[in-house]
Coordinates of C-alpha atoms in Angstrom, one line a residue:
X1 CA 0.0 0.0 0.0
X2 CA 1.1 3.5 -1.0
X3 CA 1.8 6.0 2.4
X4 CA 1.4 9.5 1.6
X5 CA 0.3 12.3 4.4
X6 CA -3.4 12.3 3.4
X7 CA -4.1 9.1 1.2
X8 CA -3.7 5.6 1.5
X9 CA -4.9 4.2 -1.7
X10 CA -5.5 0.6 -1.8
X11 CA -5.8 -1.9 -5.2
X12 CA -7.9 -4.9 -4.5
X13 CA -7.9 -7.4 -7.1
X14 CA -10.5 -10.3 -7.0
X15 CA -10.9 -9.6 -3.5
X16 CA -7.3 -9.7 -2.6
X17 CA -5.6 -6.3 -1.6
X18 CA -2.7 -5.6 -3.4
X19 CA 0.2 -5.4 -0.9
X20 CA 2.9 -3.7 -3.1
X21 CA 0.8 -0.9 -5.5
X22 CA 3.8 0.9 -7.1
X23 CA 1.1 2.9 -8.9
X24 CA -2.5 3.8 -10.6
X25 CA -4.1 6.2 -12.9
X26 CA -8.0 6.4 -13.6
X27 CA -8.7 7.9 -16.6
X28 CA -12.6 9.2 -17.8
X29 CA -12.8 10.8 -21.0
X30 CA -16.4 11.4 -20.9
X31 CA -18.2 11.4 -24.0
X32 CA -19.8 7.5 -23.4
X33 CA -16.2 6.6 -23.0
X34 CA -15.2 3.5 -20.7
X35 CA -13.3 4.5 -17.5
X36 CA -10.0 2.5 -18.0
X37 CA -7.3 2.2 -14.7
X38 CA -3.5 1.3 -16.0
X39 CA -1.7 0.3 -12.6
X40 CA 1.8 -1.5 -11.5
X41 CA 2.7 -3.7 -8.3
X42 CA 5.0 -6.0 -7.6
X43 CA 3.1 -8.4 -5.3
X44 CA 4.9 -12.6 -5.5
X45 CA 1.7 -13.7 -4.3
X46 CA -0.2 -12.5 -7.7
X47 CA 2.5 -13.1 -10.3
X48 CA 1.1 -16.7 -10.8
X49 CA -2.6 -15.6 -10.6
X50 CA -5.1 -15.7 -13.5
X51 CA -5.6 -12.2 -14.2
X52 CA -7.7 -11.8 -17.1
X53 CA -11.0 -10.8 -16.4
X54 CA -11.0 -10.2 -13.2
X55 CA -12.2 -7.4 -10.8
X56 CA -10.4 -5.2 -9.8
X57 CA -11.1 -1.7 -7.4
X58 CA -9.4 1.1 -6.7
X59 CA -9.5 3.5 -3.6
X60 CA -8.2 6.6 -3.0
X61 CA -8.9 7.0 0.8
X62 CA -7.9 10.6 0.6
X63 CA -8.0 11.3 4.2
X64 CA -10.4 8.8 5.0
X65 CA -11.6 5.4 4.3
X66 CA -13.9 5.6 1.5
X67 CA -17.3 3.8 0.9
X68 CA -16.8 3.3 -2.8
X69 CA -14.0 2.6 -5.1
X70 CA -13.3 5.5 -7.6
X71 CA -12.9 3.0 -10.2
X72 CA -14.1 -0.9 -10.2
X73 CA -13.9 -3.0 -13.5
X74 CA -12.4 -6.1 -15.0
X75 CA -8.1 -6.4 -16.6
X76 CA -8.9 -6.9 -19.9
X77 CA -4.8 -6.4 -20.5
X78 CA -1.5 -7.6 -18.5
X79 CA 1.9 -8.0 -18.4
X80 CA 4.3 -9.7 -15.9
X81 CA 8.6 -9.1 -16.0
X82 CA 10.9 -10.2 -13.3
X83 CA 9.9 -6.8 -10.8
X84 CA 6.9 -5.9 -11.8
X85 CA 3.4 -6.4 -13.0
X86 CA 1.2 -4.4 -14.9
X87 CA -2.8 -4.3 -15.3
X88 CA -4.8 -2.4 -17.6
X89 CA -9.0 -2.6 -16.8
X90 CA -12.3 -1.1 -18.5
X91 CA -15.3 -0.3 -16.2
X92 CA -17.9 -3.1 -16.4
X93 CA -19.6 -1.5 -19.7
X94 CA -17.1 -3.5 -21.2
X95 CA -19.1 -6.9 -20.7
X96 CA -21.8 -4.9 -23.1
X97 CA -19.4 -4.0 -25.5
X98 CA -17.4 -4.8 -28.4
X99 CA -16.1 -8.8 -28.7
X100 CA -16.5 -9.0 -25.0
X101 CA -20.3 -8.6 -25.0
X102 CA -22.8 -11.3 -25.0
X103 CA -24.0 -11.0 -28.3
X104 CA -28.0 -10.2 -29.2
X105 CA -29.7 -10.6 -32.4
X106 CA -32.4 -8.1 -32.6
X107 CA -34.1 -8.8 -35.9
X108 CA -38.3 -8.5 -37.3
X109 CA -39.0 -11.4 -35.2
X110 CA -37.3 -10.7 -31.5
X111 CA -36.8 -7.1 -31.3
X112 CA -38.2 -4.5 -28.4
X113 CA -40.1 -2.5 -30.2
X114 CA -42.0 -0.5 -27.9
X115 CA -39.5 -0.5 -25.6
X116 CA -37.6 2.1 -24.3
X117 CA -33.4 1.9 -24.5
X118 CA -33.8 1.5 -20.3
X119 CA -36.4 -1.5 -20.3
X120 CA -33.9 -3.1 -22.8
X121 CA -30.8 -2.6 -21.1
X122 CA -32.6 -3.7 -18.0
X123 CA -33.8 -6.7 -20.1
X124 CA -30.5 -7.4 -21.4
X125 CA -28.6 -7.0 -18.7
X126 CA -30.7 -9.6 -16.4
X127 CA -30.8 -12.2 -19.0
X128 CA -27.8 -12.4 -21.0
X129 CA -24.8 -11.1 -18.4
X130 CA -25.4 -11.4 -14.9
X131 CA -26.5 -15.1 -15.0
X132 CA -23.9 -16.1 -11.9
X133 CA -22.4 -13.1 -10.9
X134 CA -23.6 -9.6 -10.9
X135 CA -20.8 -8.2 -13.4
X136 CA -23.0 -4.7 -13.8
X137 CA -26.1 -3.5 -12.0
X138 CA -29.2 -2.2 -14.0
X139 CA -30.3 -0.4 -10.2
X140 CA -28.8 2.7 -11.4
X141 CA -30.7 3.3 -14.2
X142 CA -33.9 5.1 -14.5
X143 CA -36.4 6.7 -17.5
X144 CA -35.2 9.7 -19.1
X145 CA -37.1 12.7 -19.2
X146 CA -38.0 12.5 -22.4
X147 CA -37.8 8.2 -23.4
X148 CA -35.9 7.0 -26.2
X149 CA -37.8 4.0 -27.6
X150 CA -35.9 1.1 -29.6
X151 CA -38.4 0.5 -32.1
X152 CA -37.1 0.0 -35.8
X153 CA -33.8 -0.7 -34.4
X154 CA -32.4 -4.2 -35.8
X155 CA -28.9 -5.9 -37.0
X156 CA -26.2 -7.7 -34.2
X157 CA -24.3 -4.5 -32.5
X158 CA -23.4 -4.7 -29.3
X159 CA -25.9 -3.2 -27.0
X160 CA -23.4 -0.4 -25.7
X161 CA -23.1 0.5 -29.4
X162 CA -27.0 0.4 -30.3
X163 CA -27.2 2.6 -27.2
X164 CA -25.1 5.1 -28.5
X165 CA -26.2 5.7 -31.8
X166 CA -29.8 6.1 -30.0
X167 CA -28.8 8.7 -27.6
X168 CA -25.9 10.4 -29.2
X169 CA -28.5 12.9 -31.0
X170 CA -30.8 13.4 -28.5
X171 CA -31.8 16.6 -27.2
X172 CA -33.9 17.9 -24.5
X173 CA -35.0 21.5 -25.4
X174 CA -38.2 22.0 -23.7
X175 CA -38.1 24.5 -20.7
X176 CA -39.4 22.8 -17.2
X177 CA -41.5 24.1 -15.3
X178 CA -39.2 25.7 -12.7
X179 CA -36.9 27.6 -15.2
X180 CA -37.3 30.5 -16.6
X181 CA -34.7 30.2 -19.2
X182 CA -36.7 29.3 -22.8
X183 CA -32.7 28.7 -24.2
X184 CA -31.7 26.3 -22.5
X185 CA -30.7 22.9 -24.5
X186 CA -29.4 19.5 -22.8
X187 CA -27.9 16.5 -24.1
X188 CA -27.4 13.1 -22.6
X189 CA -24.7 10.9 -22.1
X190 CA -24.2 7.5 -20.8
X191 CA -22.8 6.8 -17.9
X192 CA -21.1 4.2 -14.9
X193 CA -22.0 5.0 -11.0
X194 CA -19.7 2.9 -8.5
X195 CA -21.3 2.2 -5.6
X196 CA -20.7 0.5 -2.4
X197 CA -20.7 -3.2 -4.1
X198 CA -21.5 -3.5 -7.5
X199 CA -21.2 -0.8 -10.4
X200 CA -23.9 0.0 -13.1
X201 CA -25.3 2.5 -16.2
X202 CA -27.0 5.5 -15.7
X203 CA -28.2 7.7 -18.5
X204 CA -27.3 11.4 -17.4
X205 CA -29.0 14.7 -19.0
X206 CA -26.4 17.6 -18.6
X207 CA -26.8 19.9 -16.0
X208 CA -27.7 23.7 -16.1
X209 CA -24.5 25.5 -15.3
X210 CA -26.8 28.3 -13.2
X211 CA -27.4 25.1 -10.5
X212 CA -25.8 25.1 -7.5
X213 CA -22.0 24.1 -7.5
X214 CA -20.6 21.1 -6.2
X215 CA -17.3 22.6 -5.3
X216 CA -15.9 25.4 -5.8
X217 CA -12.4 26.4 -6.7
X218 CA -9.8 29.2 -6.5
X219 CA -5.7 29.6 -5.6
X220 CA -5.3 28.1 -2.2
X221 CA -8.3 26.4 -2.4
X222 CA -8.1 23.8 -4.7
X223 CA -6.2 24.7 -7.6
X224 CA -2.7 24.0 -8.1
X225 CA -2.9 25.3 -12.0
X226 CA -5.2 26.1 -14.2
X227 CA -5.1 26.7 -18.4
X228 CA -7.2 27.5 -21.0
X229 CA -8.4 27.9 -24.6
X230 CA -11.1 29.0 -25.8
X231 CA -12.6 28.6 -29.1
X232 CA -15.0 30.1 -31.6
X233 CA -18.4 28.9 -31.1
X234 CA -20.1 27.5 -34.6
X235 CA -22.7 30.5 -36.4
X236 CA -24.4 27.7 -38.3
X237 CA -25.5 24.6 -38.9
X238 CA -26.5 22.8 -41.8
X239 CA -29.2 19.5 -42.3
X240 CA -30.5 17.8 -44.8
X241 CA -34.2 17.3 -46.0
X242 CA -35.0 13.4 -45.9
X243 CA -37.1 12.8 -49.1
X244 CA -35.8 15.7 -51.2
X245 CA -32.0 15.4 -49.8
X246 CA -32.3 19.4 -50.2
X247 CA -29.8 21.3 -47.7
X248 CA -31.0 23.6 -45.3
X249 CA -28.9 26.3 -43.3
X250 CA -29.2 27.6 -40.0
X251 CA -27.6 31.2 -39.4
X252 CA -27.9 31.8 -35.6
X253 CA -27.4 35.6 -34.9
X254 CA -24.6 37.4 -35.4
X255 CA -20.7 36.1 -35.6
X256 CA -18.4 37.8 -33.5
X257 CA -15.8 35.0 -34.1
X258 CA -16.3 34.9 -37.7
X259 CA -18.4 32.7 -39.3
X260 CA -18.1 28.8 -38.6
X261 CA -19.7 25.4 -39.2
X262 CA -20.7 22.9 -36.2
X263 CA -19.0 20.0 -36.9
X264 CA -20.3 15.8 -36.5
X265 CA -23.4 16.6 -36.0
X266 CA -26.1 14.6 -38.6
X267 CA -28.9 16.6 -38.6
X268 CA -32.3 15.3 -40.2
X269 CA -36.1 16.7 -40.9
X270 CA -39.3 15.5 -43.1
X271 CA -39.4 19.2 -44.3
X272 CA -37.6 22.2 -44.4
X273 CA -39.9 23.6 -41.5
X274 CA -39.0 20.5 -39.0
X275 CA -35.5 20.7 -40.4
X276 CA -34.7 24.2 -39.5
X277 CA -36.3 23.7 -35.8
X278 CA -34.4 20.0 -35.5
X279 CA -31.0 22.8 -36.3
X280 CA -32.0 24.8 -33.3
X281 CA -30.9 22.9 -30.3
X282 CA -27.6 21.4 -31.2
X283 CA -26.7 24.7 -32.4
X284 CA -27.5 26.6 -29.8
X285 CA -25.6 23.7 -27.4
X286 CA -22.7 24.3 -29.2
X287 CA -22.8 28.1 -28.6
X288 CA -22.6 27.5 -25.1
X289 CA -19.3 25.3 -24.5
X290 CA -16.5 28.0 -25.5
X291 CA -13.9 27.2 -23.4
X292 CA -11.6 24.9 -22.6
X293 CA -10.5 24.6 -18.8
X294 CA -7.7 21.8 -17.3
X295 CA -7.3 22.1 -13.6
X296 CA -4.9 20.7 -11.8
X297 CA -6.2 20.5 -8.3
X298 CA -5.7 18.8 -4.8
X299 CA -9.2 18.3 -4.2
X300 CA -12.4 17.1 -6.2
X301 CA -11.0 13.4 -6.7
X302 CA -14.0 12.0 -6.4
X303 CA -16.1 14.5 -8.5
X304 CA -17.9 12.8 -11.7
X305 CA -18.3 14.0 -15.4
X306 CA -21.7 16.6 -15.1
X307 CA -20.7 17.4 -11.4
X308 CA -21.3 21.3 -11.7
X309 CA -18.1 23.3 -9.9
X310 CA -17.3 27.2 -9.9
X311 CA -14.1 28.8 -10.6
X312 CA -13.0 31.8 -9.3
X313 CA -10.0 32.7 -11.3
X314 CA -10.8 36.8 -12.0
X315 CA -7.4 37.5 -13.5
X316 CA -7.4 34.5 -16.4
X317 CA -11.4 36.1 -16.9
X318 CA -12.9 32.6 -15.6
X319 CA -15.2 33.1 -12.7
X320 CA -18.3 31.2 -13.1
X321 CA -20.0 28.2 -13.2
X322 CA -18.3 25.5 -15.3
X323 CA -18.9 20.7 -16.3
X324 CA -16.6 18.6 -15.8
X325 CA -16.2 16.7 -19.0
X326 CA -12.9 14.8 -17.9
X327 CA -10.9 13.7 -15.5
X328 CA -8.0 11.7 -14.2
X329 CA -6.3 10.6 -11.0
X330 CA -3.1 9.2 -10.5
X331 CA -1.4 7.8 -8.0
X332 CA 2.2 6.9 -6.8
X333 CA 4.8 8.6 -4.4
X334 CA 2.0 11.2 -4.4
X335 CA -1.5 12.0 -5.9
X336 CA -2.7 14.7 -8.2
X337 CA -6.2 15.0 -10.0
X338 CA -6.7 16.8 -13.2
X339 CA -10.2 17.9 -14.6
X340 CA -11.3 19.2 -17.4
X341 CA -14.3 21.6 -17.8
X342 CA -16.8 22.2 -21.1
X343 CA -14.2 20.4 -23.6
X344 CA -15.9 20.7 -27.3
X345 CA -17.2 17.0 -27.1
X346 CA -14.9 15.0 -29.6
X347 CA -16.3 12.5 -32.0
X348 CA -17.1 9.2 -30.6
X349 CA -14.9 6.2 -31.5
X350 CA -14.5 2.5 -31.3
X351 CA -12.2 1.9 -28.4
X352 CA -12.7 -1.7 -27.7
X353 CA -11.1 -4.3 -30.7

């Protein structure tokens, strides 16, 4: 076990604490990314274990002992020389995804039409992956605010991947009832919560950035450094009419920046009408993320992707309310944390062979 004056991180493998953690970093990109932890020990009493595939939990017990791991997943990669070993592990979405997941057929005869993309996973989940073990927990999960329904969708994806492509365009732009704000947009993203025992999906809306913070942040209290860039937000966006294939532009306001394109978005409508309002939203969520923020901090380890924190930096012109899109943790003779706040969202990729 690592000895530092605040934290005394612990690796537990299968159950088995890791006596000799050299060290650990927890990476989440965000973005419907899987966590991954990379980490190196040099324990005799695991060097002639079975690693593959199994659990593994990290905590950072940053001051005290903590109730949940900050990561918990399964070492899809390892290696093993004569003075070290070293593990690499994906979050349990893995056991949905890519070659690992159970694979589904969803075609005119079994499909869930109907249903929504939370009473499948649920579905799923239950009856194809945690047949003896719990390896992820559907008890996180709960209806979105505005469902996403899986009817039409058919072909042998993985299920994290038909997910995806469901939710990756979806956006809520109707005001609620107690805001007052007729501009405000929010996507979704997908999601892993840790808890005390098992880990599972959540589907997450983003946050308004006028909520109250989580944390908040300045010199001396909490940041250690902090850069930033800041980028011009897209003016329009462009779609395409189904039938007619006819290309529509969106010119919103005026372009202080100079005038520029959103980028990977696929926007669709039945006619130029629906098109135009379908442009609205995603541009106007675009508009809002502007700059990019990397903290390096000594607090906020445990902080998620969507947790809301404020910065009060007056002199670098960033005081404010601000997402976390990223972070990452690592650990060794000491600790640090690094997050990121209201990246541009990068294009979503295959990450799993």
């Amino acid at each position: 076990m690592l000895h530092h004056s605040r934290h005394k991180a612990k690796l537990i493998i299968d159950g088995i604490e890791v006596k000799t953690l050299l060290s650990a970093k927890f990476n989440d990109n965000g973005n419907n990314q899987l966590q991954s932890l990379t980490a190196g020990f040099s324990d005799p009493d695991l060097e002639d274990m079975a690693l593959f595939d199994k659990k593994v939990e990290l905590f950072i017990n940053n001051g005290s002992e903590d109730g949940a791991p900050i990561f918990r997943g399964y070492i899809n990669q390892f290696t093993s020389s004569e003075s070290k070993i070293s593990i690499k592990a994906l979050d349990p979405r893995m056991v949905i995804s890519g070659k690992r997941a159970v694979p589904i057929v969803i075609d005119e005869k079994n499909n869930y039409d109907g249903h929504t993309i939370v009473q499948f996973l649920h579905d799923y989940i239950e009856n194809n992956i945690n047949i003896d073990e719990t390896l992820i927990t559907p008890d996180f999960l709960h209806e979105m605010d505005k469902p996403v329904y899986m009817t039409g969708v058919r072909g042998t994806e993985s299920p994290y991947s038909h997910i995806q492509s469901l939710i990756q365009n979806k956006i809520d732009d109707e005001t609620s009832t107690d805001r007052t704000d007729s501009n405000s947009v929010f996507d979704y993203s997908i999601d892993i919560v840790h808890g005390g025992r098992h880990s599972g999906l959540t589907i997450r809306k983003r946050r308004a950035l006028d909520e109250n913070a989580d944390m908040h942040f300045k010199y001396g209290d909490g940041i250690q450094s902090i850069t930033y860039n800041e980028r011009a937000p897209p003016s329009y966006a462009l779609g395409t009419v189904k039938e007619s294939n006819e290309q529509v532009i969106f010119d919103y306001g005026n372009n202080p920046f100079g005038v520029k394109g959103m980028d990977n978005k696929k926007v669709e409508g039945n006619s130029r009408g629906e098109l135009r309002e379908n442009l609205i939203a995603p541009l106007m969520l675009e508009q809002t993320y502007t700059k990019e923020i990397s903290i390096k901090c000594t607090k906020g380890y445990t902080l998620g992707i969507g947790n809301i924190i404020h910065i009060d930096v007056p002199k670098l012109n960033l005081y404010g309310n601000y997402a976390i899109t990223a972070k990452n943790v690592s650990v060794g003779n000491t600790m640090s944390c690094t997050l990121k706040c209201n990246n541009k969202p990068i294009k979503l990729s295959s990450y799993l062979n």
